[in-house]
Amino acid sequence: MPTGFVCQLHYQGGGSLLCQTSTGDSWQLPFAHAPPHVRIGHAVSFSLAADRAGLAVDLEVIQEKTAKPSAHAEKGLRSIQEKAAKPASSFAKQPTRKLQRSIARFYNADLEERLQMIEAAESFLSDLLNAVELDGDAICKLLCRSAGWLHAPGSFEAKHVAATEVAEVSQPSGPSDLQRRVRGLLISALNSLDLRDITTYQAVDTAVLHILQLMQGKETLFCVSGKFNFDFALWLNLPRPQQVIMSFVCQLHYHGGGSLLCQTSTGDSWQLPFAHAPPHVRIGHTVSFSLAGDGTDLAVDLEVIKEKAAISSATVEVGLRSIQEKAAKPASSFAKQPTRKLQRSIARFHNADLEERLQMIEAAESLLSDLLNAVELDGDAICKLLCRCAGWLHAPGSFEAKHVAAREVAVIETATVSQPSGPSDLQRLVRCLLISALGSLDLSDITTYQAVETAVVYILQLMQGKDIFFSGNGKSLAMRQWRQLRELLVSETAPSGPAKRKASIEAPAVLQDKAARRVSRDRSAAIDGVYRPNERVRSLAWTTLNSWIFVTTNVEGRCAKNAAGVKFALTTANGNYARSAVGVAFASTIAKDRCAKIVVAVAFARTIASGLFAGSVVAAAFALTIANGRIARSAAAVVFALTIADGHSCNPVEDWLKEGSMNMNRHSDFADLQAVLIFSAADEVLLTFVLNPVLGEFPRGWRQVGHVVVEYFLFVCWLLAAEVMIACFARALCAGDRPEGQKQWVIHDTLRGDHGNPVAESSIVFRHTREKSVAKIGQLEVFVTVEDLERQASERRTKCWSMLFAHMAGFAMISAGGDLQHSEFFRENWIFSLLSVVLNVLFLLLIFWISARLRPRGDESDADSEEAAPVDLWNNHAIEAEDELFCLAISFLLVQALRFQVTGILPTKAGLEPGENFGAREIWTVYGEAVLFAVATVAVVLSGRTGRLADLLRGTLSMSFAWCLLFASRWMFESWPLLVRLRISPFSIEGRLILSLFLSAFACSVIIVLDQIEDAATGDDRRVTHKIVKNIVTGLSILVGFTWETTMDGCTEAVVSITHGHERRRLVSKLIGCFIILLVVLPAWRRYILHTVFKLMKYKKDQRAAWKLAEKLQKLDPKSQDVHGFESDSSTESVAEPELTC
């Protein structure tokens, strides 16, 4: 182990040390294991690799200053100390120095600390990528910090694995490889950045160079089709700026936006467009610039170094002297040149950040809207606005045109197409603004053309060589806008001479009156306090002129540009709440400055078009989204509104009331959705404010054991709360039975809208019957039956809260079991993870045994019968709730272990694998497991085994089938190239919505097929088929409910992400959103869906009684031919009244 003396510190590519030993040997050592406080003059010890390569693997500082350094070291140290060094503050803030500290901190940490650092970085990156506003600075900082954790490909340093991996292999593989997670983290971070942008590249230059340096000489690793190799080759094989060039400004050209003629010290000349330079660049300034990767003359980081530089080249002196001898215009005239104004506009827009650019565009749109809606068209103001905004336009297909607004959530991919697209593209807004301005001007007029000549020439110059945008039938919005711009500029030829307008013989007052009463063909206007739309709107077949006359006296003759305008338009449009999508889209368009909210308006129109306005909560959510001035959270608001409206759109008169399987599916869907939303919000609050401050965010050792114990204790609390709620609503805690309600006649016809409503005693036609009869309502006779409405309402409340708390207890068990699976022992491999599932099964069976002993016992009876005693009702609902949570929790944990076996990666508690993309092998393997679970469910049913354990086994297998189907479908959508290219994979809200719709459609199709199979079954096969269908439908309900829960959870996170800087406000906002959904959806679910489920259960009970009676009649009279017809009678009375049935 040689010892050396630090002579030099190099910071390029992660940093390295130049050490000299006592024998005079020099060693270039990368800064790997050294602590961050190594300085010149320190004595260090290091070891070499087996091949004698200069690799410091255990670099360690021995002492601050050695007493007697060697003569070579003293000479090197003395020569270094004589050089002028930067101050300590500047030295500490160098990017390479930060990377040096990051490398040292990671290498000096043990495996557990490294795992904690990686997990914290993954969590932070996930929050950044899921935020509404993509914080590029934070991602760049995270990338620079994490790049130091990466080892060279194939090096023995890269073979360090986490504490969970036992065996070391020659290649960095395995389920717990730290380097695999580091590479996944870096790939995700690089995926979200555009390295073609010079600002972004400069922020991560040190990290990129460090990674590229690690890859040098490792070409063999990039020639095979590996995931790590392919992704790094994809994201790092990008055009990168070359070295920074210093030059001297010799000339300024203002044609087409302006350009600089610069000369370097070697005499080279560069013609650079005025892109990123500040507006105060003058002749004689020293500037620095860099070139694009292909060597094109593009000043992408033009920066003024100093006002006057010392002339360092004879060539530059000659050029500067020849320029200074020329007569120049005065400064005032020079500053007022149109091209100079355009130059300042370009600089101001390019030097602004995304938020400032958006504000500039919105201000210009507002001004242009005011000018176009004014009584007198101010052409001078429109020309000035056009000249100012023309500098904001980028060339078609340039990478500069791919900047999107801060409200865009989706990650920018490097494989995007050349034309700018997307709902939030700033360039789309700029092009729309220029089209509106040019459409209002007459370029054939010489005065108008001279006023906008600079802007027109600049735009035409940007279009040169971009014929692909103006030929063909491209239907993208960008290509259509470019073609429209070209038509506006090219169709009107520039006038050749100074043409003069004819003088009008009419008086100015007459002209003003004509202008005030004239409605433009292409523009809307407010005349005499009355809003009149343009001819296109007035020519629509579905409306009349009077429908769109809006009195705007209170807003000073302008269309309302706030949320009140939307309400005003909706109220006055045809006298109702605008039930057509076109009307709402039009109202949303005129209420704001831009037309970007059509999709939201149409979705909102479909929500309220059903005649049920879905409460004031939907209107408030939509109004807040529109009034925000930005539409960043539109998708979340629409899904939020549709979810709330779904609870109130459940009208019992619809046809699906007759479909039992569909209703049972919808019934479980709502229970899953509500339960997981409430539990996730409560669990996050508990973790943030209680567990994490006490035990830490990533507990280890005894803290991890304590965390698992607390999670199981919380599960017991949720289960106890479920038991107490069931007992309270069943009135089993009160003395005696429940009080009897008054029975009364109600309508018993599911095809009527008043089904279930009570009728007067006097309207009963046949009074001698006890439970069923006919009543006369109006001129019709309808079937009626006797029911105890109060008892039914009590049973519905009991069923509602038992299901809700059972599912919340199930998710609490999933959280506790997930923590047990992620403990140090059980996450070793998939077998140990499967062992934790077995322990959870034993734990739950023990808890159920104890709860059964603590509950009072009663006579066994059917929980659905009206004669069920309170204690029996408590026992039946409690057993059903326990079975629900058992199947839900154990099936999820079982599928987690199986996915661990398939992929080699243990998913998180939420079932996610951040930073991982799986191929067809993993996807089809999990699909195959889903088929096996479905076959096993059918096999258990056909075996004929009964009892509680058999029910638990059937329920667990059916729900496992649903979980496998869910996760395999999610992987398929995440790896679908088309969805990834369109940025609508399940990582975004739109992708989650598409996945939910796909799985919902699939579940509905399967249920319809199963319902037909069940109806076709006869005899003894009917009961077996019913059990099979019931278990499969239960699994599909979990599938649909959980997919919509992930969608709603993402929407809630997007809505509350406005408070991402305040953790407490974010959690409070999420809690409020979850409880709003609960308050709106829960009553509708209990009042309509649960009520329908109870009626279907009673219908099934009557049908079973009819089957039994038919079997008895067939035994008494085998020649009877009425058995099949009797079986199909849904209104047949029970066995207790055979005379009425016959």
PDB file of N, CA and C in Angstrom, residues 393-421:
ATOM      1  N   LEU A 393     -41.188  33.936 -31.835  1.00  0.00           N
ATOM      2  CA  LEU A 393     -41.422  32.757 -32.658  1.00  0.00           C
ATOM      3  C   LEU A 393     -40.101  32.050 -32.947  1.00  0.00           C
ATOM      4  N   HIS A 394     -40.117  30.710 -32.867  1.00  0.00           N
ATOM      5  CA  HIS A 394     -38.957  29.903 -33.210  1.00  0.00           C
ATOM      6  C   HIS A 394     -39.161  29.282 -34.587  1.00  0.00           C
ATOM      7  N   ALA A 395     -38.067  28.876 -35.188  1.00  0.00           N
ATOM      8  CA  ALA A 395     -38.143  28.250 -36.509  1.00  0.00           C
ATOM      9  C   ALA A 395     -38.867  26.919 -36.424  1.00  0.00           C
ATOM     10  N   PRO A 396     -39.581  26.518 -37.471  1.00  0.00           N
ATOM     11  CA  PRO A 396     -40.294  25.226 -37.443  1.00  0.00           C
ATOM     12  C   PRO A 396     -39.325  24.071 -37.271  1.00  0.00           C
ATOM     13  N   GLY A 397     -39.620  23.205 -36.287  1.00  0.00           N
ATOM     14  CA  GLY A 397     -38.804  22.016 -36.083  1.00  0.00           C
ATOM     15  C   GLY A 397     -37.546  22.228 -35.291  1.00  0.00           C
ATOM     16  N   SER A 398     -37.206  23.459 -34.889  1.00  0.00           N
ATOM     17  CA  SER A 398     -35.997  23.676 -34.101  1.00  0.00           C
ATOM     18  C   SER A 398     -36.213  23.179 -32.688  1.00  0.00           C
ATOM     19  N   PHE A 399     -35.109  22.786 -32.020  1.00  0.00           N
ATOM     20  CA  PHE A 399     -35.265  22.261 -30.661  1.00  0.00           C
ATOM     21  C   PHE A 399     -35.669  23.372 -29.710  1.00  0.00           C
ATOM     22  N   GLU A 400     -35.422  24.634 -30.080  1.00  0.00           N
ATOM     23  CA  GLU A 400     -35.859  25.725 -29.215  1.00  0.00           C
ATOM     24  C   GLU A 400     -37.378  25.815 -29.153  1.00  0.00           C
ATOM     25  N   ALA A 401     -38.057  25.317 -30.187  1.00  0.00           N
ATOM     26  CA  ALA A 401     -39.510  25.383 -30.221  1.00  0.00           C
ATOM     27  C   ALA A 401     -40.149  24.310 -29.363  1.00  0.00           C
ATOM     28  N   LYS A 402     -39.371  23.496 -28.696  1.00  0.00           N
ATOM     29  CA  LYS A 402     -39.930  22.410 -27.898  1.00  0.00           C
ATOM     30  C   LYS A 402     -40.061  22.775 -26.436  1.00  0.00           C
ATOM     31  N   HIS A 403     -39.748  23.988 -26.065  1.00  0.00           N
ATOM     32  CA  HIS A 403     -39.992  24.417 -24.695  1.00  0.00           C
ATOM     33  C   HIS A 403     -41.486  24.429 -24.446  1.00  0.00           C
ATOM     34  N   VAL A 404     -41.914  23.820 -23.372  1.00  0.00           N
ATOM     35  CA  VAL A 404     -43.328  23.797 -23.024  1.00  0.00           C
ATOM     36  C   VAL A 404     -43.534  24.596 -21.759  1.00  0.00           C
ATOM     37  N   ALA A 405     -44.780  24.964 -21.495  1.00  0.00           N
ATOM     38  CA  ALA A 405     -45.089  25.779 -20.328  1.00  0.00           C
ATOM     39  C   ALA A 405     -44.888  24.966 -19.069  1.00  0.00           C
ATOM     40  N   ALA A 406     -44.782  25.686 -17.945  1.00  0.00           N
ATOM     41  CA  ALA A 406     -44.556  25.021 -16.670  1.00  0.00           C
ATOM     42  C   ALA A 406     -45.743  24.192 -16.226  1.00  0.00           C
ATOM     43  N   ARG A 407     -46.892  24.381 -16.841  1.00  0.00           N
ATOM     44  CA  ARG A 407     -48.051  23.616 -16.421  1.00  0.00           C
ATOM     45  C   ARG A 407     -48.092  22.240 -17.044  1.00  0.00           C
ATOM     46  N   GLU A 408     -47.140  21.915 -17.950  1.00  0.00           N
ATOM     47  CA  GLU A 408     -47.146  20.584 -18.568  1.00  0.00           C
ATOM     48  C   GLU A 408     -46.579  19.598 -17.574  1.00  0.00           C
ATOM     49  N   VAL A 409     -47.262  18.479 -17.368  1.00  0.00           N
ATOM     50  CA  VAL A 409     -46.844  17.495 -16.384  1.00  0.00           C
ATOM     51  C   VAL A 409     -45.988  16.409 -17.011  1.00  0.00           C
ATOM     52  N   ALA A 410     -46.306  16.004 -18.223  1.00  0.00           N
ATOM     53  CA  ALA A 410     -45.668  14.861 -18.840  1.00  0.00           C
ATOM     54  C   ALA A 410     -44.186  15.116 -19.052  1.00  0.00           C
ATOM     55  N   VAL A 411     -43.389  14.061 -18.910  1.00  0.00           N
ATOM     56  CA  VAL A 411     -41.947  14.170 -19.044  1.00  0.00           C
ATOM     57  C   VAL A 411     -41.583  14.324 -20.512  1.00  0.00           C
ATOM     58  N   ILE A 412     -40.658  15.253 -20.807  1.00  0.00           N
ATOM     59  CA  ILE A 412     -40.221  15.495 -22.188  1.00  0.00           C
ATOM     60  C   ILE A 412     -39.259  14.388 -22.593  1.00  0.00           C
ATOM     61  N   GLU A 413     -39.555  13.729 -23.688  1.00  0.00           N
ATOM     62  CA  GLU A 413     -38.711  12.643 -24.149  1.00  0.00           C
ATOM     63  C   GLU A 413     -37.776  13.144 -25.239  1.00  0.00           C
ATOM     64  N   THR A 414     -36.615  12.464 -25.320  1.00  0.00           N
ATOM     65  CA  THR A 414     -35.673  12.836 -26.373  1.00  0.00           C
ATOM     66  C   THR A 414     -36.113  12.344 -27.731  1.00  0.00           C
ATOM     67  N   ALA A 415     -37.014  11.374 -27.769  1.00  0.00           N
ATOM     68  CA  ALA A 415     -37.468  10.816 -29.036  1.00  0.00           C
ATOM     69  C   ALA A 415     -38.675  11.527 -29.600  1.00  0.00           C
ATOM     70  N   THR A 416     -38.948  12.711 -29.122  1.00  0.00           N
ATOM     71  CA  THR A 416     -40.106  13.444 -29.638  1.00  0.00           C
ATOM     72  C   THR A 416     -39.876  13.839 -31.078  1.00  0.00           C
ATOM     73  N   VAL A 417     -40.980  14.045 -31.782  1.00  0.00           N
ATOM     74  CA  VAL A 417     -40.871  14.435 -33.176  1.00  0.00           C
ATOM     75  C   VAL A 417     -40.414  15.867 -33.282  1.00  0.00           C
ATOM     76  N   SER A 418     -40.044  16.243 -34.502  1.00  0.00           N
ATOM     77  CA  SER A 418     -39.424  17.548 -34.671  1.00  0.00           C
ATOM     78  C   SER A 418     -40.395  18.694 -34.506  1.00  0.00           C
ATOM     79  N   GLN A 419     -41.676  18.484 -34.880  1.00  0.00           N
ATOM     80  CA  GLN A 419     -42.596  19.610 -34.767  1.00  0.00           C
ATOM     81  C   GLN A 419     -43.104  19.740 -33.341  1.00  0.00           C
ATOM     82  N   PRO A 420     -43.255  20.949 -32.835  1.00  0.00           N
ATOM     83  CA  PRO A 420     -43.721  21.133 -31.471  1.00  0.00           C
ATOM     84  C   PRO A 420     -45.180  20.782 -31.354  1.00  0.00           C
ATOM     85  N   SER A 421     -45.536  20.053 -30.340  1.00  0.00           N
ATOM     86  CA  SER A 421     -46.917  19.657 -30.125  1.00  0.00           C
ATOM     87  C   SER A 421     -47.179  19.579 -28.643  1.00  0.00           C
TER      88      SER A 421
END
